[in-house]
Short mmCIF file of C-alpha atoms in Angstrom, two decimals:
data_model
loop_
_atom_site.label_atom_id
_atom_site.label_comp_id
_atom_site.label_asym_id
_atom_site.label_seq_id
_atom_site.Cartn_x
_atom_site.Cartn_y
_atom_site.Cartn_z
CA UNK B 1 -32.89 -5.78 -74.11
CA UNK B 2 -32.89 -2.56 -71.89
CA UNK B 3 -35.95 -3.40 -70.79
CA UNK B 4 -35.18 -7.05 -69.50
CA UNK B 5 -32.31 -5.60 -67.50
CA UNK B 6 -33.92 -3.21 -65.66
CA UNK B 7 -36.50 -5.56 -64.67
CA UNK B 8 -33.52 -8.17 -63.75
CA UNK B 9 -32.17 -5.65 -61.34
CA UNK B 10 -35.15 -4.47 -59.69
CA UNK B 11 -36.00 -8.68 -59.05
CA UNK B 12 -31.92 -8.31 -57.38
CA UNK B 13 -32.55 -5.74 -55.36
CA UNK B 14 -35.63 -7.66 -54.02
CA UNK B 15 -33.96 -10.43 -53.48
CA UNK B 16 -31.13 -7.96 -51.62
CA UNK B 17 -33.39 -6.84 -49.56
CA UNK B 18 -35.31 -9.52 -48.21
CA UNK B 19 -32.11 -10.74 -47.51
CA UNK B 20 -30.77 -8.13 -45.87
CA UNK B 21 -34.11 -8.29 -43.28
CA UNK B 22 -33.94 -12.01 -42.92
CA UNK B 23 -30.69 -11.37 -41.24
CA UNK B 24 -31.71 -8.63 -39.08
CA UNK B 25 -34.75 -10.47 -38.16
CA UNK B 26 -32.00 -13.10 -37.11
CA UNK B 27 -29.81 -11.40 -35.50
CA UNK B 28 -32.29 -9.44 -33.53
CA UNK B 29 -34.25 -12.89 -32.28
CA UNK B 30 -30.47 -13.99 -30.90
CA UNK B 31 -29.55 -10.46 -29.41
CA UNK B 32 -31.28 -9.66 -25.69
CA UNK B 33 -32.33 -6.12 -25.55
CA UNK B 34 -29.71 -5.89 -22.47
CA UNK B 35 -26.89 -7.36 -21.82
CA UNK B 36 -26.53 -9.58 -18.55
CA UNK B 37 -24.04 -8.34 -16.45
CA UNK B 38 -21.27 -10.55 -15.64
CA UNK B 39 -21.91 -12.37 -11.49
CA UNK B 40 -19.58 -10.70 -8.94
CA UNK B 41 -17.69 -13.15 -6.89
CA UNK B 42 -18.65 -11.77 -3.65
CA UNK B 43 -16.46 -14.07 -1.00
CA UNK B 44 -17.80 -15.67 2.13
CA UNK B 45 -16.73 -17.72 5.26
CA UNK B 46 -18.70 -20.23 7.12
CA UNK B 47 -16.88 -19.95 10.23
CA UNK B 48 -16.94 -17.99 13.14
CA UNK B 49 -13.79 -16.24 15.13
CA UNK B 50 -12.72 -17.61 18.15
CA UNK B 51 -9.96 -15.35 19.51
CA UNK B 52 -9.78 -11.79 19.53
CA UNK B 53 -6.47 -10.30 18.17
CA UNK B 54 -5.63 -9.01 21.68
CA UNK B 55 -5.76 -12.41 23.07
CA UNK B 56 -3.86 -14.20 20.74
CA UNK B 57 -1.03 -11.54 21.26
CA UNK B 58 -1.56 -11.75 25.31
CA UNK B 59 -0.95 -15.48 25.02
CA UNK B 60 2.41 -14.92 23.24
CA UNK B 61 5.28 -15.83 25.62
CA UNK B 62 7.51 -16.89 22.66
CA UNK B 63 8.13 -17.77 19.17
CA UNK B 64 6.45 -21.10 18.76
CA UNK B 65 3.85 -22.80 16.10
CA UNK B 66 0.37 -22.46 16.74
CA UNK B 67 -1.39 -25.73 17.29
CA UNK B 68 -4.84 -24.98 18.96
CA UNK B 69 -7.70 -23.77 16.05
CA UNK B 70 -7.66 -20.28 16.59
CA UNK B 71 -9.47 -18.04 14.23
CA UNK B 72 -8.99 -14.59 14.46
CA UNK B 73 -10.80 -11.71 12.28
CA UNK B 74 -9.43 -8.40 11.25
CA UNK B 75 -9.95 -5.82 8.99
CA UNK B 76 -6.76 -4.32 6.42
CA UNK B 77 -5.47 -1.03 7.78
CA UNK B 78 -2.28 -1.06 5.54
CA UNK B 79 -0.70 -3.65 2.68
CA UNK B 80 2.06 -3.03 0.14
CA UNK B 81 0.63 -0.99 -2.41
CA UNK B 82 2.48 1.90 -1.85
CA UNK B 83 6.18 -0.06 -1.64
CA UNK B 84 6.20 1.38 2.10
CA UNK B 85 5.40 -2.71 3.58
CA UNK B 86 7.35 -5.72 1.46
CA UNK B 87 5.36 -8.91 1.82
CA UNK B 88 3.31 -8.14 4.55
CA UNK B 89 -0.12 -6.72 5.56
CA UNK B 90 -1.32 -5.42 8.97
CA UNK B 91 -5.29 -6.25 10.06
CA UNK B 92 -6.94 -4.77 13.05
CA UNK B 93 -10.25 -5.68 15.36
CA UNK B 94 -11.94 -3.88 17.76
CA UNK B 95 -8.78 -4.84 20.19
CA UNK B 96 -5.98 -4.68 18.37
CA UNK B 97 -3.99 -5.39 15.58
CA UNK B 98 -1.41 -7.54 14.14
CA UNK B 99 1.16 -8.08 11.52
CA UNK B 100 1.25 -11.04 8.79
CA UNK B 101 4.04 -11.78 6.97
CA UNK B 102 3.75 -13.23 3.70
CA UNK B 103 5.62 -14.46 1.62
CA UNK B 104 3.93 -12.87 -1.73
CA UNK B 105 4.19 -9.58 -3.76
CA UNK B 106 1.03 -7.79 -4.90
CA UNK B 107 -1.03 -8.32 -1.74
CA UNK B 108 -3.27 -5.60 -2.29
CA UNK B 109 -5.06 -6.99 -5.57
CA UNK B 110 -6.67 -8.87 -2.88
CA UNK B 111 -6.59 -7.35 0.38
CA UNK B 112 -7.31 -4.04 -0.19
CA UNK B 113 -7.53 -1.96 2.67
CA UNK B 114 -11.20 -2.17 4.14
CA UNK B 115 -10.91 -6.02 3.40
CA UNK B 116 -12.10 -8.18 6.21
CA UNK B 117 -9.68 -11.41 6.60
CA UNK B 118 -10.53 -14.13 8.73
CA UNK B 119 -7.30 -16.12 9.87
CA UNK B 120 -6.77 -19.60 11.04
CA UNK B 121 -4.09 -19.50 12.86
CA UNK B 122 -3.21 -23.30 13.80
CA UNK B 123 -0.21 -24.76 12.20
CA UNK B 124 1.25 -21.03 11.41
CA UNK B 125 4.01 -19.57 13.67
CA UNK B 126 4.22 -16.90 16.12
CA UNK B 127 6.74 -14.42 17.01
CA UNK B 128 8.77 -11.41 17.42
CA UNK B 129 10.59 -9.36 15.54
CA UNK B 130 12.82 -7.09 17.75
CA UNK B 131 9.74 -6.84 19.66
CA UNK B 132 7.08 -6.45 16.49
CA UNK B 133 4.54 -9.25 17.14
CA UNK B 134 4.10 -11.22 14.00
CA UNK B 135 1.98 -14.41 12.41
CA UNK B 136 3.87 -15.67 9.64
CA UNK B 137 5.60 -18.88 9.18
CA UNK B 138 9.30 -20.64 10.65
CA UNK B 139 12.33 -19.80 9.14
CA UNK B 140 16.15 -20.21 10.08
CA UNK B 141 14.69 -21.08 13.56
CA UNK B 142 12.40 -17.93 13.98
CA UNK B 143 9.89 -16.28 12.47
CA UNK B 144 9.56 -15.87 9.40
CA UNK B 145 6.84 -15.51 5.64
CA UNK B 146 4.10 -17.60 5.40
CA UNK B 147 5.13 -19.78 1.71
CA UNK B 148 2.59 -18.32 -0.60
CA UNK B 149 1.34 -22.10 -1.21
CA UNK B 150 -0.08 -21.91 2.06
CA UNK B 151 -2.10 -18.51 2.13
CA UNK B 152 -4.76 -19.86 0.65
CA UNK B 153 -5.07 -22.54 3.83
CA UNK B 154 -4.96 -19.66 6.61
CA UNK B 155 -6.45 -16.39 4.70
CA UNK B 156 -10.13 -16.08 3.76
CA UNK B 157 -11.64 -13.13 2.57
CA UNK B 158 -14.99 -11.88 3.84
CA UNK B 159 -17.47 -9.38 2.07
CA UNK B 160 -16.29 -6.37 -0.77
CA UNK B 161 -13.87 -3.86 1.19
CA UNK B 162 -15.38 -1.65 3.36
CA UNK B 163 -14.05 1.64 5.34
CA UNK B 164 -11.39 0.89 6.99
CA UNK B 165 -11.42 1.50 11.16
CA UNK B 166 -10.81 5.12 11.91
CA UNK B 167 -7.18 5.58 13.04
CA UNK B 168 -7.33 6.50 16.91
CA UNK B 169 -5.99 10.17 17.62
CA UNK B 170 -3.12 9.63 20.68
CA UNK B 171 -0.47 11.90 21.67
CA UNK B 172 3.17 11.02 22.17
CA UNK B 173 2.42 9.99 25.72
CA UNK B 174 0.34 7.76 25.03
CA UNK B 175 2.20 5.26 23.08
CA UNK B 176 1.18 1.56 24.79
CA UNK B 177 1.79 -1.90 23.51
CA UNK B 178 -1.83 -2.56 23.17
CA UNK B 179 -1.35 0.17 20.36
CA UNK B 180 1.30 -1.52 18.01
CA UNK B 181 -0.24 -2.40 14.60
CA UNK B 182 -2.97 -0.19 14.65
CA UNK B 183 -3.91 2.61 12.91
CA UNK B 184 -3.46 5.97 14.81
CA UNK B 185 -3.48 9.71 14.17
CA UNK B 186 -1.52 12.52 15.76
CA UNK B 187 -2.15 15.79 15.80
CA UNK B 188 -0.56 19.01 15.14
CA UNK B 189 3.05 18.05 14.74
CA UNK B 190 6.03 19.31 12.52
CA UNK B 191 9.12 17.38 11.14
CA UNK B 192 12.82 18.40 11.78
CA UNK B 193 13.59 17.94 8.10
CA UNK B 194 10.88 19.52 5.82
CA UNK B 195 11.82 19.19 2.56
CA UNK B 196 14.55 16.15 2.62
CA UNK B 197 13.49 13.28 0.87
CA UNK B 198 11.59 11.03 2.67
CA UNK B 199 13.95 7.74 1.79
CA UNK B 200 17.43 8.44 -0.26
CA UNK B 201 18.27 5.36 -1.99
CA UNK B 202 21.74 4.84 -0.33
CA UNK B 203 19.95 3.35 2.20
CA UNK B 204 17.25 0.44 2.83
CA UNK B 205 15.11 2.71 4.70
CA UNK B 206 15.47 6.24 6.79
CA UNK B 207 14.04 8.12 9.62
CA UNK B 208 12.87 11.16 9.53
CA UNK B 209 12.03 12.69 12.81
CA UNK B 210 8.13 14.00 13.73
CA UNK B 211 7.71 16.42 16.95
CA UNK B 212 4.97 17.86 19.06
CA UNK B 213 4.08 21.35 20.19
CA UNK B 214 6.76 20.29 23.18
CA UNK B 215 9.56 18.70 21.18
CA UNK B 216 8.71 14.91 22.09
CA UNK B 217 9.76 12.79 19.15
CA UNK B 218 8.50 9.70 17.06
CA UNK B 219 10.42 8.48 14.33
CA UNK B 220 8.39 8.13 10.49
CA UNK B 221 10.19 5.07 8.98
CA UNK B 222 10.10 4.84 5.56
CA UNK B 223 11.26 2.05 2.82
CA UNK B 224 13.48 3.55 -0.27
CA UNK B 225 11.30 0.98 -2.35
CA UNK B 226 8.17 3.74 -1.49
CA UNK B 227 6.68 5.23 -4.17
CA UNK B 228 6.83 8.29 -2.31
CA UNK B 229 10.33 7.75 -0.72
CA UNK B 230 11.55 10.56 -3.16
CA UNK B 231 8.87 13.11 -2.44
CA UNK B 232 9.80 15.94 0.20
CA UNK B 233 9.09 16.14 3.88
CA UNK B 234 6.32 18.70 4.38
CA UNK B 235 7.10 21.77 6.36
CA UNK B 236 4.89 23.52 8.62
CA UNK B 237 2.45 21.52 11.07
CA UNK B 238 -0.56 19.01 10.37
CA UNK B 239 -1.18 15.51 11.36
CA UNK B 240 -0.06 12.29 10.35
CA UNK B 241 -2.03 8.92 10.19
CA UNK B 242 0.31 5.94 10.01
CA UNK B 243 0.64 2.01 11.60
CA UNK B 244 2.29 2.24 15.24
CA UNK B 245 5.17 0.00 14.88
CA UNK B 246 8.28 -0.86 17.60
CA UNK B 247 11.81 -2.21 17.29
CA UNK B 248 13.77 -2.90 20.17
CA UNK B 249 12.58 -0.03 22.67
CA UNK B 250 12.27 2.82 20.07
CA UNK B 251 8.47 3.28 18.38
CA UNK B 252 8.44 3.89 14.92
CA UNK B 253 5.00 5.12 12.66
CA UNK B 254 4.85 3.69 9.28
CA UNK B 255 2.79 6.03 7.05
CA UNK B 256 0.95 4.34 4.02
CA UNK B 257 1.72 6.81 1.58
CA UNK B 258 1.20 10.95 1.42
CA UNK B 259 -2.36 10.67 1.28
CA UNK B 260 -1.41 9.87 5.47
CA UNK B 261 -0.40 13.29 5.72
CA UNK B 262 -2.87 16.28 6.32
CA UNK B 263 -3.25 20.07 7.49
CA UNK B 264 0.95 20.82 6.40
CA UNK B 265 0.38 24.91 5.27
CA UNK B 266 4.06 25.99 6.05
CA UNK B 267 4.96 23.93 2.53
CA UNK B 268 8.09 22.75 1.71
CA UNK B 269 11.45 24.34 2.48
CA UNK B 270 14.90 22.83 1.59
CA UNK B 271 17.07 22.55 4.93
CA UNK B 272 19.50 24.81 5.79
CA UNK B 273 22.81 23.86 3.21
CA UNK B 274 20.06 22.19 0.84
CA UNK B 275 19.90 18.34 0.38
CA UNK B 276 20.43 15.12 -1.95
CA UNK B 277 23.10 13.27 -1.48
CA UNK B 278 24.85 13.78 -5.19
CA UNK B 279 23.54 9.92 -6.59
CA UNK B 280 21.40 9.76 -9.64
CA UNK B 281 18.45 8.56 -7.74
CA UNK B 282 18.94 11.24 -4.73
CA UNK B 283 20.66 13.92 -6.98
CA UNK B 284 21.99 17.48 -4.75
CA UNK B 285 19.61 20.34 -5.00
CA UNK B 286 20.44 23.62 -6.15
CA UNK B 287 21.34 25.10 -2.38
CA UNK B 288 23.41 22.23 -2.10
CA UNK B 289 25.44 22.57 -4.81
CA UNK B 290 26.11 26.06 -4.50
CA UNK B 291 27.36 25.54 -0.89
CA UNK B 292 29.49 22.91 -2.67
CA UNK B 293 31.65 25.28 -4.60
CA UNK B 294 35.45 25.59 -4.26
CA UNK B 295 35.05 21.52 -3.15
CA UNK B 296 36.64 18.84 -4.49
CA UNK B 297 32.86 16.73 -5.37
CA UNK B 298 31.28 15.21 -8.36
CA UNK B 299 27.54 14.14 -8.47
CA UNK B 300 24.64 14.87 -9.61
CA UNK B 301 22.47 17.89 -9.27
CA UNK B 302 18.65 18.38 -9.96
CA UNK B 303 17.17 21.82 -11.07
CA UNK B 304 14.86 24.12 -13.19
CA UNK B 305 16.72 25.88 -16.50
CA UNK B 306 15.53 29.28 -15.89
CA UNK B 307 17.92 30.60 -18.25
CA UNK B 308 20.80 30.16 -20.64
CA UNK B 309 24.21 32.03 -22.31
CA UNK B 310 24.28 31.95 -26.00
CA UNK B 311 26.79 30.27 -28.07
CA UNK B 312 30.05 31.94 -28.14
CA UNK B 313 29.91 34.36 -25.21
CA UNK B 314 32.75 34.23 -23.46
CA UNK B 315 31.85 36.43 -20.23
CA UNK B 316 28.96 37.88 -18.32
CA UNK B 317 28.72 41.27 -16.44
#
């Protein structure tokens, strides 16, 4: 009887293990050695540019929809990753650049900075804003987003990012309007408020004030939706990349985010009195609050605990 089972389980472990190698033979003969990588959609136009940016804008002599086919090609200097631009993207050629306004969030999943976008312009509107030359769409009788709907009719992506142009290094004196929404660098230049926030959030969006060696001025403008709009102004002098912009008669520089910003050694000082306006989201500093004493004002105030006073003391000498 012993013997019988012994042999019995020495035929099962036979039969186990031919099994077992009948399905590894299988499963080998289905598996590839390597795995095929999955096809990258690499996107392509079969057109051509007509227009250069610069020409398109030198035709503008109002707000008006575009009927003529005119393509234009740029490449992304700026989108709305950072929070800095809402709905709206800035491309540049070798002559220019130009603001589109769009009427979508999230722009920079697909036009990343480096992208090249070819435009077709016809049946999309053209204007101003205070000045700001736009291509967007018509709305309450002026210019306005391009509907999302229709992005896909007037935006075409060309080729994987690449670099993006190099910003152009001008001085103060040269600002020109052959220079708004392009990318430009200045150098060796200092803010009036190092270490104020660069957007509180009592307020859409704030200046802050950037000066050369001789005290000419350019204003940074920057969006309280930034994701940097709480980080400090940098002290000391450096240089500052950013989108020339204009509203009315006053130039503005939009930066993308701090990564814009280069060269700052003095660091960051609070200005004199401290700063924050008391609010949750732009809470006083410590400077601030001490020159607050003896006043009549609640807020809030941010700090580091360097210290504390045990339960039940009553006074400190």
């Amino acid at each position: 009887m012993v013997k019988t089972q012994i042999i019995m389980k020495k035929q099962w472990q036979l039969i186990a293990t031919l099994i077992f190698a009948v399905i590894t033979v299988s499963f080998n003969a289905c598996v590839d050695g390597d795995f095929d990588e999955p096809p990258i959609n690499i996107p392509r136009v079969d057109f051509e540019r007509n227009s250069t940016i610069a020409d398109l804008k030198a035709s503008y002599t109002g707000f008006r929809q575009i009927t003529e086919d005119i393509i234009i090609r740029g490449k992304v200097i700026a989108n709305d990753e950072s929070g800095n631009l809402y709905k709206k993207m800035e491309i540049q050629d070798e002559t220019g650049g130009i603001e589109l306004s769009l009427d979508k969030t999230s722009l920079y999943t697909e036009y990343k900075v480096g992208q090249t976008v070819y435009v077709k312009c016809k049946d999309m509107y053209i204007g101003d804003y205070n000045g700001l030359i736009q291509l967007g769409y018509l709305f309450n009788g002026s210019i306005g987003r391009l509907p999302e709907v229709f992005i896909p009719n007037h935006l075409f992506r060309d080729s994987l990012p690449g670099a993006a142009p190099a910003p152009a290094v001008i001085t103060m004196n040269e600002l020109t309007k052959d220079k708004v929404s392009t990318l430009v660098k200045f150098e060796n230049v200092h803010f009036s408020e190092p270490g104020a926030v660069w957007a509180p959030q009592t307020s859409d969006a704030s200046n802050r004030t950037m000066l050369n060696e001789n005290g000419r001025s350019l204003i940074v403008r920057t969006s309280k939706y930034a994701n940097f709009s709480s980080e400090p102004v940098p002290g000391g002098t450096g240089n500052v990349t950013g989108v020339l912009t204009i509203f009315g008669t006053t130039w503005q520089l939009i930066i993308r985010d701090t990564t814009d910003l280069s060269g700052f050694s003095g660091g960051v000082t609070p200005p004199p009195g401290g700063g924050g306006t008391g609010t949750q989201t732009d809470p006083y500093d410590v400077t601030k609050a001490i020159s607050l004493q003896g006043q009549n004002v609640t807020g809030w105030v941010r700090g580091y605990i360097v210290g504390s006073v045990k339960s039940g003391v009553t006074s400190i000498t």
